[in-house]
CSV table of N, CA and C in Angstrom, one decimal:
chain,number,residue,atom,x,y,z
A,1,MET,N,-21.6,-28.4,-53.5
A,1,MET,CA,-21.7,-27.2,-52.7
A,1,MET,C,-22.7,-27.5,-51.6
A,2,LYS,N,-23.8,-28.2,-51.9
A,2,LYS,CA,-24.8,-28.6,-50.9
A,2,LYS,C,-24.2,-29.4,-49.7
A,3,LYS,N,-23.3,-30.3,-50.2
A,3,LYS,CA,-22.6,-31.2,-49.2
A,3,LYS,C,-21.7,-30.3,-48.2
A,4,ILE,N,-21.0,-29.3,-48.8
A,4,ILE,CA,-20.2,-28.5,-47.9
A,4,ILE,C,-21.0,-27.7,-46.9
A,5,LEU,N,-22.2,-27.1,-47.4
A,5,LEU,CA,-23.1,-26.4,-46.5
A,5,LEU,C,-23.6,-27.3,-45.4
A,6,LEU,N,-24.0,-28.5,-45.8
A,6,LEU,CA,-24.6,-29.5,-44.9
A,6,LEU,C,-23.5,-29.9,-43.8
A,7,ILE,N,-22.3,-30.1,-44.3
A,7,ILE,CA,-21.3,-30.5,-43.3
A,7,ILE,C,-20.9,-29.3,-42.4
A,8,SER,N,-20.9,-28.1,-43.0
A,8,SER,CA,-20.6,-26.9,-42.2
A,8,SER,C,-21.7,-26.7,-41.1
A,9,ALA,N,-22.9,-26.9,-41.5
A,9,ALA,CA,-24.1,-26.7,-40.6
A,9,ALA,C,-24.0,-27.8,-39.4
A,10,LEU,N,-23.7,-29.0,-39.8
A,10,LEU,CA,-23.6,-30.1,-38.8
A,10,LEU,C,-22.4,-29.8,-37.9
A,11,ALA,N,-21.3,-29.3,-38.4
A,11,ALA,CA,-20.1,-29.0,-37.6
A,11,ALA,C,-20.4,-27.9,-36.6
A,12,LEU,N,-21.2,-26.9,-37.1
A,12,LEU,CA,-21.5,-25.8,-36.2
A,12,LEU,C,-22.5,-26.3,-35.1
A,13,LEU,N,-23.4,-27.1,-35.4
A,13,LEU,CA,-24.3,-27.7,-34.4
A,13,LEU,C,-23.6,-28.6,-33.4
A,14,GLY,N,-22.6,-29.3,-33.9
A,14,GLY,CA,-21.8,-30.2,-33.1
A,14,GLY,C,-21.0,-29.4,-32.1
A,15,CYS,N,-20.6,-28.2,-32.5
A,15,CYS,CA,-19.7,-27.4,-31.6
A,15,CYS,C,-20.5,-26.6,-30.6
A,16,LYS,N,-21.9,-26.6,-30.7
A,16,LYS,CA,-22.7,-25.8,-29.8
A,16,LYS,C,-22.5,-26.3,-28.4
A,17,ARG,N,-22.3,-25.3,-27.5
A,17,ARG,CA,-22.0,-25.6,-26.1
A,17,ARG,C,-23.3,-25.5,-25.3
A,18,ASN,N,-23.3,-26.2,-24.2
A,18,ASN,CA,-24.5,-26.1,-23.3
A,18,ASN,C,-24.5,-24.7,-22.7
A,19,ALA,N,-25.7,-24.1,-22.5
A,19,ALA,CA,-25.8,-22.8,-21.9
A,19,ALA,C,-25.3,-22.9,-20.5
A,20,PRO,N,-24.5,-21.8,-20.1
A,20,PRO,CA,-24.0,-21.8,-18.7
A,20,PRO,C,-25.2,-21.8,-17.7
A,21,GLN,N,-24.9,-22.3,-16.5
A,21,GLN,CA,-25.9,-22.3,-15.5
A,21,GLN,C,-26.1,-20.9,-14.9
A,22,VAL,N,-27.3,-20.5,-14.7
A,22,VAL,CA,-27.6,-19.2,-14.3
A,22,VAL,C,-27.6,-19.1,-12.7
A,23,HIS,N,-26.8,-18.1,-12.2
A,23,HIS,CA,-26.7,-17.9,-10.8
A,23,HIS,C,-27.3,-16.5,-10.5
A,24,PRO,N,-27.8,-16.3,-9.3
A,24,PRO,CA,-28.3,-15.0,-8.9
A,24,PRO,C,-27.0,-14.1,-8.8
A,25,PRO,N,-27.2,-12.8,-9.1
A,25,PRO,CA,-26.1,-11.8,-9.1
A,25,PRO,C,-25.5,-11.7,-7.7
A,26,VAL,N,-24.3,-11.3,-7.6
A,26,VAL,CA,-23.6,-11.0,-6.4
A,26,VAL,C,-24.4,-9.9,-5.7
A,27,GLY,N,-24.8,-10.1,-4.5
A,27,GLY,CA,-25.6,-9.1,-3.8
A,27,GLY,C,-27.0,-9.2,-4.1
A,28,GLY,N,-27.4,-10.2,-4.9
A,28,GLY,CA,-28.8,-10.5,-5.2
A,28,GLY,C,-29.5,-11.1,-4.0
A,29,VAL,N,-30.8,-11.2,-4.2
A,29,VAL,CA,-31.7,-11.7,-3.1
A,29,VAL,C,-31.7,-13.2,-3.1
A,30,LEU,N,-31.4,-13.8,-2.0
A,30,LEU,CA,-31.5,-15.3,-1.9
A,30,LEU,C,-32.7,-15.7,-1.1
A,31,SER,N,-33.2,-16.8,-1.4
A,31,SER,CA,-34.4,-17.3,-0.7
A,31,SER,C,-34.0,-17.7,0.8
A,32,LYS,N,-35.1,-17.8,1.6
A,32,LYS,CA,-34.9,-18.2,3.0
A,32,LYS,C,-34.2,-19.6,3.1
A,33,SER,N,-34.6,-20.5,2.2
A,33,SER,CA,-33.9,-21.9,2.2
A,33,SER,C,-32.5,-21.8,1.8
A,34,ASP,N,-32.1,-20.9,0.8
A,34,ASP,CA,-30.7,-20.7,0.5
A,34,ASP,C,-29.9,-20.2,1.7
A,35,LEU,N,-30.5,-19.2,2.3
A,35,LEU,CA,-29.8,-18.7,3.5
A,35,LEU,C,-29.7,-19.7,4.6
A,36,ASP,N,-30.7,-20.5,4.8
A,36,ASP,CA,-30.6,-21.6,5.8
A,36,ASP,C,-29.5,-22.6,5.5
A,37,VAL,N,-29.4,-23.0,4.2
A,37,VAL,CA,-28.4,-23.9,3.8
A,37,VAL,C,-27.0,-23.3,4.1
A,38,SER,N,-26.8,-22.1,3.7
A,38,SER,CA,-25.6,-21.4,3.9
A,38,SER,C,-25.2,-21.3,5.4
A,39,ARG,N,-26.2,-20.9,6.2
A,39,ARG,CA,-26.0,-20.7,7.6
A,39,ARG,C,-25.6,-22.1,8.2
A,40,ASN,N,-26.3,-23.1,7.9
A,40,ASN,CA,-26.0,-24.5,8.4
A,40,ASN,C,-24.6,-25.0,8.0
A,41,ARG,N,-24.2,-24.7,6.7
A,41,ARG,CA,-22.9,-25.1,6.2
A,41,ARG,C,-21.8,-24.4,7.0
A,42,MET,N,-22.0,-23.1,7.3
A,42,MET,CA,-21.0,-22.3,8.0
A,42,MET,C,-20.9,-22.8,9.5
A,43,LYS,N,-22.1,-23.1,10.1
A,43,LYS,CA,-22.1,-23.6,11.4
A,43,LYS,C,-21.4,-24.9,11.5
A,44,ASN,N,-21.7,-25.8,10.6
A,44,ASN,CA,-21.0,-27.1,10.6
A,44,ASN,C,-19.5,-27.0,10.4
A,45,LEU,N,-19.1,-26.2,9.4
A,45,LEU,CA,-17.7,-26.0,9.1
A,45,LEU,C,-17.0,-25.4,10.3
A,46,ASN,N,-17.6,-24.4,11.0
A,46,ASN,CA,-17.0,-23.8,12.2
A,46,ASN,C,-16.8,-24.8,13.3
A,47,THR,N,-17.8,-25.6,13.5
A,47,THR,CA,-17.8,-26.7,14.5
A,47,THR,C,-16.6,-27.7,14.2
A,48,LEU,N,-16.5,-28.1,13.0
A,48,LEU,CA,-15.5,-29.0,12.6
A,48,LEU,C,-14.1,-28.4,12.7
A,49,GLU,N,-13.9,-27.1,12.3
A,49,GLU,CA,-12.6,-26.4,12.4
A,49,GLU,C,-12.2,-26.2,13.8
A,50,ARG,N,-13.2,-25.8,14.6
A,50,ARG,CA,-12.9,-25.6,16.1
A,50,ARG,C,-12.4,-26.9,16.7
A,51,GLN,N,-13.0,-28.0,16.4
A,51,GLN,CA,-12.5,-29.3,16.9
A,51,GLN,C,-11.1,-29.7,16.4
A,52,GLN,N,-10.9,-29.4,15.1
A,52,GLN,CA,-9.6,-29.7,14.5
A,52,GLN,C,-8.5,-28.8,15.1
A,53,ILE,N,-8.8,-27.5,15.4
A,53,ILE,CA,-7.9,-26.6,16.0
A,53,ILE,C,-7.6,-27.0,17.4
A,54,GLN,N,-8.7,-27.4,18.2
A,54,GLN,CA,-8.5,-27.9,19.5
A,54,GLN,C,-7.6,-29.1,19.6
A,55,ASP,N,-7.8,-30.0,18.7
A,55,ASP,CA,-7.0,-31.2,18.6
A,55,ASP,C,-5.5,-30.8,18.4
A,56,TRP,N,-5.3,-29.8,17.5
A,56,TRP,CA,-3.9,-29.4,17.2
A,56,TRP,C,-3.3,-28.7,18.4
A,57,VAL,N,-4.1,-27.9,19.1
A,57,VAL,CA,-3.7,-27.2,20.3
A,57,VAL,C,-3.2,-28.3,21.4
A,58,ASN,N,-4.0,-29.3,21.5
A,58,ASN,CA,-3.7,-30.4,22.5
A,58,ASN,C,-2.4,-31.1,22.2
A,59,SER,N,-1.9,-31.0,20.9
A,59,SER,CA,-0.7,-31.7,20.6
A,59,SER,C,0.6,-30.7,20.6
A,60,GLN,N,0.3,-29.5,21.1
A,60,GLN,CA,1.4,-28.5,21.1
A,60,GLN,C,2.0,-28.3,22.5
A,61,ASP,N,3.3,-27.9,22.5
A,61,ASP,CA,3.9,-27.6,23.8
A,61,ASP,C,3.5,-26.2,24.3
A,62,ILE,N,3.2,-25.3,23.4
A,62,ILE,CA,2.8,-24.0,23.8
A,62,ILE,C,1.3,-24.0,24.2
A,63,LYS,N,0.9,-23.2,25.2
A,63,LYS,CA,-0.5,-23.2,25.6
A,63,LYS,C,-1.2,-22.1,24.7
A,64,PHE,N,-2.4,-22.4,24.3
A,64,PHE,CA,-3.3,-21.5,23.6
A,64,PHE,C,-4.6,-21.4,24.4
A,65,TYR,N,-5.2,-20.2,24.4
A,65,TYR,CA,-6.4,-20.0,25.2
A,65,TYR,C,-7.5,-19.5,24.3
A,66,PRO,N,-8.7,-20.0,24.4
A,66,PRO,CA,-9.8,-19.5,23.5
A,66,PRO,C,-10.2,-18.1,23.9
A,67,THR,N,-10.7,-17.4,22.9
A,67,THR,CA,-11.2,-16.0,23.2
A,67,THR,C,-12.7,-16.0,22.9
A,68,GLN,N,-13.3,-14.9,23.3
A,68,GLN,CA,-14.8,-14.8,23.0
A,68,GLN,C,-15.1,-14.6,21.6
A,69,LEU,N,-14.2,-14.2,20.7
A,69,LEU,CA,-14.5,-14.0,19.3
A,69,LEU,C,-14.2,-15.2,18.5
A,70,ASN,N,-14.0,-16.4,19.1
A,70,ASN,CA,-13.9,-17.6,18.3
A,70,ASN,C,-12.5,-17.9,17.8
A,71,TYR,N,-11.5,-17.3,18.3
A,71,TYR,CA,-10.1,-17.7,17.9
A,71,TYR,C,-9.3,-18.0,19.2
A,72,TRP,N,-8.1,-18.5,19.1
A,72,TRP,CA,-7.3,-18.8,20.2
A,72,TRP,C,-6.1,-17.9,20.2
A,73,SER,N,-5.5,-17.6,21.4
A,73,SER,CA,-4.4,-16.7,21.6
A,73,SER,C,-3.4,-17.4,22.5
A,74,THR,N,-2.1,-17.0,22.4
A,74,THR,CA,-1.1,-17.5,23.3
A,74,THR,C,-1.1,-16.8,24.6
A,75,VAL,N,-2.0,-15.8,24.8
A,75,VAL,CA,-2.0,-15.0,26.1
A,75,VAL,C,-3.3,-15.4,26.8
A,76,GLU,N,-3.2,-15.8,28.1
A,76,GLU,CA,-4.3,-16.1,28.9
A,76,GLU,C,-5.0,-14.8,29.3
A,77,GLY,N,-6.4,-14.8,29.2
A,77,GLY,CA,-7.2,-13.7,29.5
A,77,GLY,C,-7.0,-12.5,28.5
A,78,PHE,N,-6.6,-12.9,27.3
A,78,PHE,CA,-6.2,-11.9,26.3
A,78,PHE,C,-7.4,-10.9,26.1
A,79,ASP,N,-8.6,-11.4,25.8
A,79,ASP,CA,-9.7,-10.5,25.5
A,79,ASP,C,-10.4,-9.9,26.7
A,80,LYS,N,-9.8,-10.0,27.9
A,80,LYS,CA,-10.3,-9.4,29.1
A,80,LYS,C,-9.5,-8.1,29.4
A,81,ARG,N,-8.5,-7.9,28.7
A,81,ARG,CA,-7.7,-6.7,28.8
A,81,ARG,C,-8.5,-5.4,28.4
A,82,GLN,N,-7.9,-4.3,28.8
A,82,GLN,CA,-8.5,-3.0,28.3
A,82,GLN,C,-8.4,-2.9,26.8
A,83,ARG,N,-9.5,-2.5,26.2
A,83,ARG,CA,-9.6,-2.4,24.8
A,83,ARG,C,-9.3,-1.0,24.2
A,84,ARG,N,-8.5,-1.0,23.1
A,84,ARG,CA,-8.2,0.3,22.5
A,84,ARG,C,-9.4,0.9,21.9
A,85,PRO,N,-9.6,2.2,22.0
A,85,PRO,CA,-10.8,2.8,21.4
A,85,PRO,C,-10.6,3.1,19.9
A,86,ASP,N,-11.8,3.3,19.3
A,86,ASP,CA,-11.8,3.7,17.8
A,86,ASP,C,-11.0,4.9,17.7
A,87,GLU,N,-10.4,5.1,16.5
A,87,GLU,CA,-9.6,6.2,16.0
A,87,GLU,C,-8.2,6.2,16.6
A,88,SER,N,-7.9,5.4,17.6
A,88,SER,CA,-6.5,5.3,18.1
A,88,SER,C,-5.6,4.7,17.0
A,89,PRO,N,-4.4,5.2,16.9
A,89,PRO,CA,-3.5,4.7,15.8
A,89,PRO,C,-2.7,3.5,16.3
A,90,ILE,N,-2.3,2.6,15.4
A,90,ILE,CA,-1.5,1.5,15.7
A,90,ILE,C,-0.7,1.0,14.4
A,91,SER,N,0.5,0.6,14.6
A,91,SER,CA,1.3,0.0,13.6
A,91,SER,C,1.6,-1.4,13.9
A,92,TYR,N,1.5,-2.3,12.9
A,92,TYR,CA,1.6,-3.7,13.2
A,92,TYR,C,2.0,-4.5,12.0
A,93,SER,N,2.4,-5.7,12.2
A,93,SER,CA,2.7,-6.6,11.1
A,93,SER,C,2.3,-8.0,11.5
A,94,TYR,N,2.1,-8.9,10.5
A,94,TYR,CA,1.8,-10.3,10.9
A,94,TYR,C,2.2,-11.2,9.7
A,95,ASP,N,2.5,-12.4,10.1
A,95,ASP,CA,2.7,-13.5,9.1
A,95,ASP,C,1.6,-14.5,9.2
A,96,LEU,N,1.3,-15.1,8.1
A,96,LEU,CA,0.3,-16.1,8.0
A,96,LEU,C,0.9,-17.5,7.7
A,97,TYR,N,0.4,-18.5,8.5
A,97,TYR,CA,0.8,-19.9,8.3
A,97,TYR,C,-0.4,-20.8,8.2
A,98,ASP,N,-0.2,-21.9,7.6
A,98,ASP,CA,-1.3,-23.0,7.6
A,98,ASP,C,-1.0,-23.8,8.9
A,99,PHE,N,-1.8,-24.8,9.1
A,99,PHE,CA,-1.7,-25.6,10.3
A,99,PHE,C,-0.6,-26.7,10.2
A,100,ASP,N,0.1,-26.8,9.0
A,100,ASP,CA,1.3,-27.5,8.9
A,100,ASP,C,2.5,-26.7,9.3
A,101,GLN,N,2.2,-25.4,9.7
A,101,GLN,CA,3.2,-24.4,10.1
A,101,GLN,C,4.1,-24.0,8.9
A,102,THR,N,3.5,-24.0,7.7
A,102,THR,CA,4.2,-23.5,6.5
A,102,THR,C,3.8,-22.1,6.3
A,103,LYS,N,4.8,-21.2,6.2
A,103,LYS,CA,4.6,-19.8,6.0
A,103,LYS,C,4.0,-19.6,4.6
A,104,ILE,N,2.9,-18.8,4.5
A,104,ILE,CA,2.2,-18.7,3.3
A,104,ILE,C,2.8,-17.6,2.4
A,105,TYR,N,3.1,-16.5,3.0
A,105,TYR,CA,3.7,-15.4,2.2
A,105,TYR,C,5.1,-15.1,2.7
A,106,ASP,N,6.1,-14.9,1.8
A,106,ASP,CA,7.5,-14.6,2.2
A,106,ASP,C,7.6,-13.4,3.1
A,107,LYS,N,6.9,-12.3,2.8
A,107,LYS,CA,7.0,-11.1,3.5
A,107,LYS,C,5.8,-10.9,4.4
A,108,PRO,N,6.0,-10.3,5.6
A,108,PRO,CA,4.9,-10.1,6.5
A,108,PRO,C,4.0,-9.0,5.9
A,109,ILE,N,2.7,-9.1,6.3
A,109,ILE,CA,1.7,-8.0,6.0
A,109,ILE,C,1.9,-6.9,7.0
A,110,GLN,N,2.1,-5.7,6.6
A,110,GLN,CA,2.5,-4.6,7.6
A,110,GLN,C,1.6,-3.4,7.3
A,111,ARG,N,1.2,-2.7,8.4
A,111,ARG,CA,0.5,-1.5,8.3
A,111,ARG,C,1.1,-0.5,9.3
A,112,LYS,N,1.2,0.8,8.8
A,112,LYS,CA,1.7,1.8,9.7
A,112,LYS,C,0.6,2.8,10.0
A,113,ASP,N,0.5,3.2,11.2
A,113,ASP,CA,-0.5,4.2,11.7
A,113,ASP,C,-1.9,4.0,11.2
A,114,ALA,N,-2.3,2.7,11.2
A,114,ALA,CA,-3.7,2.4,11.0
A,114,ALA,C,-4.6,2.9,12.1
A,115,ARG,N,-5.8,3.2,11.8
A,115,ARG,CA,-6.7,3.7,12.9
A,115,ARG,C,-7.9,2.8,13.0
A,116,PHE,N,-8.2,2.4,14.3
A,116,PHE,CA,-9.3,1.5,14.6
A,116,PHE,C,-10.6,2.2,14.1
A,117,GLY,N,-11.4,1.3,13.6
A,117,GLY,CA,-12.7,1.8,13.0
A,117,GLY,C,-12.6,2.1,11.5
A,118,HIS,N,-11.4,2.0,11.0
A,118,HIS,CA,-11.1,2.2,9.6
A,118,HIS,C,-10.3,1.1,9.0
A,119,PHE,N,-10.3,-0.1,9.6
A,119,PHE,CA,-9.5,-1.2,9.2
A,119,PHE,C,-10.1,-1.9,8.0
A,120,ASP,N,-9.3,-2.4,7.1
A,120,ASP,CA,-9.7,-3.3,6.0
A,120,ASP,C,-8.9,-4.5,6.2
A,121,GLU,N,-9.1,-5.2,7.3
A,121,GLU,CA,-8.3,-6.3,7.8
A,121,GLU,C,-9.1,-7.5,8.2
A,122,LEU,N,-8.5,-8.6,8.4
A,122,LEU,CA,-9.1,-9.8,8.9
A,122,LEU,C,-9.8,-9.5,10.3
A,123,LYS,N,-11.0,-10.0,10.5
A,123,LYS,CA,-11.7,-9.7,11.8
A,123,LYS,C,-10.9,-10.1,13.0
A,124,ALA,N,-10.2,-11.2,13.0
A,124,ALA,CA,-9.4,-11.7,14.2
A,124,ALA,C,-8.2,-10.7,14.4
A,125,VAL,N,-7.6,-10.3,13.3
A,125,VAL,CA,-6.4,-9.4,13.5
A,125,VAL,C,-6.9,-8.1,14.1
A,126,GLU,N,-7.9,-7.5,13.6
A,126,GLU,CA,-8.4,-6.2,14.1
A,126,GLU,C,-8.8,-6.3,15.6
A,127,ASN,N,-9.5,-7.4,15.9
A,127,ASN,CA,-10.0,-7.6,17.3
A,127,ASN,C,-8.8,-7.8,18.2
A,128,ALA,N,-7.8,-8.7,17.8
A,128,ALA,CA,-6.7,-8.9,18.6
A,128,ALA,C,-5.8,-7.7,18.9
A,129,LEU,N,-5.7,-6.9,17.9
A,129,LEU,CA,-4.9,-5.6,18.0
A,129,LEU,C,-5.4,-4.7,19.1
A,130,ARG,N,-6.7,-4.7,19.2
A,130,ARG,CA,-7.4,-3.9,20.2
A,130,ARG,C,-6.9,-4.2,21.6
A,131,TYR,N,-6.4,-5.4,21.9
A,131,TYR,CA,-6.1,-5.9,23.2
A,131,TYR,C,-4.5,-6.0,23.4
A,132,MET,N,-3.8,-5.7,22.4
A,132,MET,CA,-2.3,-5.8,22.4
A,132,MET,C,-1.6,-4.6,23.0
A,133,LYS,N,-0.5,-4.8,23.6
A,133,LYS,CA,0.4,-3.7,24.1
A,133,LYS,C,1.4,-3.4,23.1
A,134,GLU,N,2.0,-2.3,23.2
A,134,GLU,CA,3.1,-1.8,22.3
A,134,GLU,C,4.3,-2.9,22.4
A,135,GLY,N,4.8,-3.3,21.2
A,135,GLY,CA,5.9,-4.2,21.2
A,135,GLY,C,5.5,-5.7,21.4
A,136,GLU,N,4.3,-6.0,21.7
A,136,GLU,CA,3.9,-7.3,22.1
A,136,GLU,C,3.7,-8.2,20.8
A,137,GLU,N,4.0,-9.5,21.0
A,137,GLU,CA,3.8,-10.5,19.9
A,137,GLU,C,2.8,-11.5,20.4
A,138,VAL,N,1.8,-11.9,19.6
A,138,VAL,CA,0.8,-12.9,19.9
A,138,VAL,C,0.6,-13.8,18.7
A,139,THR,N,0.4,-15.1,19.0
A,139,THR,CA,0.1,-16.0,18.0
A,139,THR,C,-1.4,-16.3,18.1
A,140,LEU,N,-2.1,-16.3,17.0
A,140,LEU,CA,-3.6,-16.5,17.0
A,140,LEU,C,-3.8,-17.8,16.1
A,141,LEU,N,-4.8,-18.5,16.5
A,141,LEU,CA,-5.3,-19.7,15.8
A,141,LEU,C,-6.7,-19.3,15.3
A,142,VAL,N,-6.9,-19.2,14.0
A,142,VAL,CA,-8.1,-18.6,13.5
A,142,VAL,C,-8.9,-19.5,12.6
A,143,PRO,N,-10.2,-19.8,12.9
A,143,PRO,CA,-11.0,-20.6,11.9
A,143,PRO,C,-11.2,-19.8,10.7
A,144,SER,N,-11.5,-20.4,9.6
A,144,SER,CA,-11.7,-19.8,8.3
A,144,SER,C,-12.7,-18.7,8.3
A,145,SER,N,-13.7,-18.8,9.1
A,145,SER,CA,-14.8,-17.8,9.1
A,145,SER,C,-14.2,-16.4,9.5
A,146,LEU,N,-13.2,-16.4,10.3
A,146,LEU,CA,-12.6,-15.1,10.7
A,146,LEU,C,-11.3,-14.8,9.9
A,147,ALA,N,-11.0,-15.7,9.0
A,147,ALA,CA,-9.8,-15.5,8.1
A,147,ALA,C,-10.3,-15.0,6.8
A,148,TYR,N,-10.1,-15.8,5.7
A,148,TYR,CA,-10.5,-15.4,4.4
A,148,TYR,C,-11.8,-16.1,3.9
A,149,GLY,N,-12.4,-16.9,4.8
A,149,GLY,CA,-13.8,-17.5,4.6
A,149,GLY,C,-13.9,-18.4,3.3
A,150,THR,N,-15.0,-18.3,2.7
A,150,THR,CA,-15.4,-19.2,1.6
A,150,THR,C,-14.8,-18.8,0.3
A,151,PHE,N,-14.1,-17.7,0.2
A,151,PHE,CA,-13.5,-17.2,-1.0
A,151,PHE,C,-12.0,-17.3,-1.1
A,152,GLY,N,-11.4,-17.4,0.1
A,152,GLY,CA,-9.9,-17.3,0.1
A,152,GLY,C,-9.4,-15.9,-0.2
A,153,ASP,N,-8.2,-15.7,-0.4
A,153,ASP,CA,-7.6,-14.4,-0.7
A,153,ASP,C,-7.4,-14.2,-2.2
A,154,GLU,N,-7.9,-15.2,-3.0
A,154,GLU,CA,-7.8,-15.2,-4.4
A,154,GLU,C,-6.3,-15.2,-4.9
A,155,ASN,N,-5.4,-15.6,-4.0
A,155,ASN,CA,-4.0,-15.7,-4.3
A,155,ASN,C,-3.4,-17.0,-3.9
A,156,LYS,N,-2.9,-17.1,-2.6
A,156,LYS,CA,-2.3,-18.3,-2.1
A,156,LYS,C,-3.1,-19.0,-1.1
A,157,ILE,N,-4.1,-18.3,-0.6
A,157,ILE,CA,-5.0,-18.9,0.4
A,157,ILE,C,-6.3,-19.4,-0.2
A,158,ASP,N,-6.5,-20.7,-0.1
A,158,ASP,CA,-7.7,-21.3,-0.7
A,158,ASP,C,-8.9,-21.0,0.2
A,159,ASN,N,-10.1,-21.4,-0.3
A,159,ASN,CA,-11.3,-21.2,0.5
A,159,ASN,C,-11.3,-22.2,1.7
A,160,ASP,N,-12.0,-21.7,2.8
A,160,ASP,CA,-12.2,-22.5,4.0
A,160,ASP,C,-11.0,-23.0,4.6
A,161,ILE,N,-9.9,-22.1,4.8
A,161,ILE,CA,-8.7,-22.5,5.4
A,161,ILE,C,-8.5,-21.8,6.7
A,162,PRO,N,-8.4,-22.5,7.8
A,162,PRO,CA,-8.0,-21.9,9.1
A,162,PRO,C,-6.6,-21.5,9.1
A,163,LEU,N,-6.2,-20.5,9.8
A,163,LEU,CA,-4.8,-19.9,9.7
A,163,LEU,C,-4.2,-19.8,11.1
A,164,ILE,N,-2.9,-19.8,11.1
A,164,ILE,CA,-2.1,-19.4,12.3
A,164,ILE,C,-1.6,-18.0,11.9
A,165,ILE,N,-1.8,-17.0,12.8
A,165,ILE,CA,-1.4,-15.7,12.5
A,165,ILE,C,-0.4,-15.2,13.6
A,166,LYS,N,0.8,-14.9,13.3
A,166,LYS,CA,1.8,-14.4,14.2
A,166,LYS,C,1.8,-12.9,14.1
A,167,LEU,N,1.2,-12.2,15.1
A,167,LEU,CA,0.9,-10.8,15.0
A,167,LEU,C,1.8,-10.0,16.0
A,168,LYS,N,2.3,-8.9,15.5
A,168,LYS,CA,3.2,-8.0,16.4
A,168,LYS,C,2.8,-6.6,16.2
A,169,VAL,N,2.7,-5.9,17.4
A,169,VAL,CA,2.5,-4.4,17.4
A,169,VAL,C,3.9,-3.8,17.3
A,170,LEU,N,4.0,-2.9,16.4
A,170,LEU,CA,5.4,-2.2,16.2
A,170,LEU,C,5.5,-1.0,17.1
């Protein structure tokens, strides 16, 4: 009986797992050095992605123009147009592609009668829609910081993935 208890005790101790690493809670306070590391990582990633996107643009037959918000558009002077005000309604749809030009989702993402100032949308999409005309289609080249960032969409889009967005005002 003692042998069974001893073997059982050893088996339990052998199965003991290491304690999980402790992380600060989401929304918790980070130190200044943690914030600096994160800021530098994003700055370096953004610089790298902008260079990769520019290299991709240079290899295309279609012209793309940089905007002030850090994405590219197929329309020259796009962000110099008159801007739509908050609360104005807009209906739109868009498709997402990676830089291999593979469509990510089969169906477009579509919104009817959305109101500016109340969007739950990608930063680049909301910004671009403010400058678009009725019925207009625009292709955007968006670094990951203006897309789904460091978390992805928790479905088909991984973290730190720049996107091609084909956007249309309905």
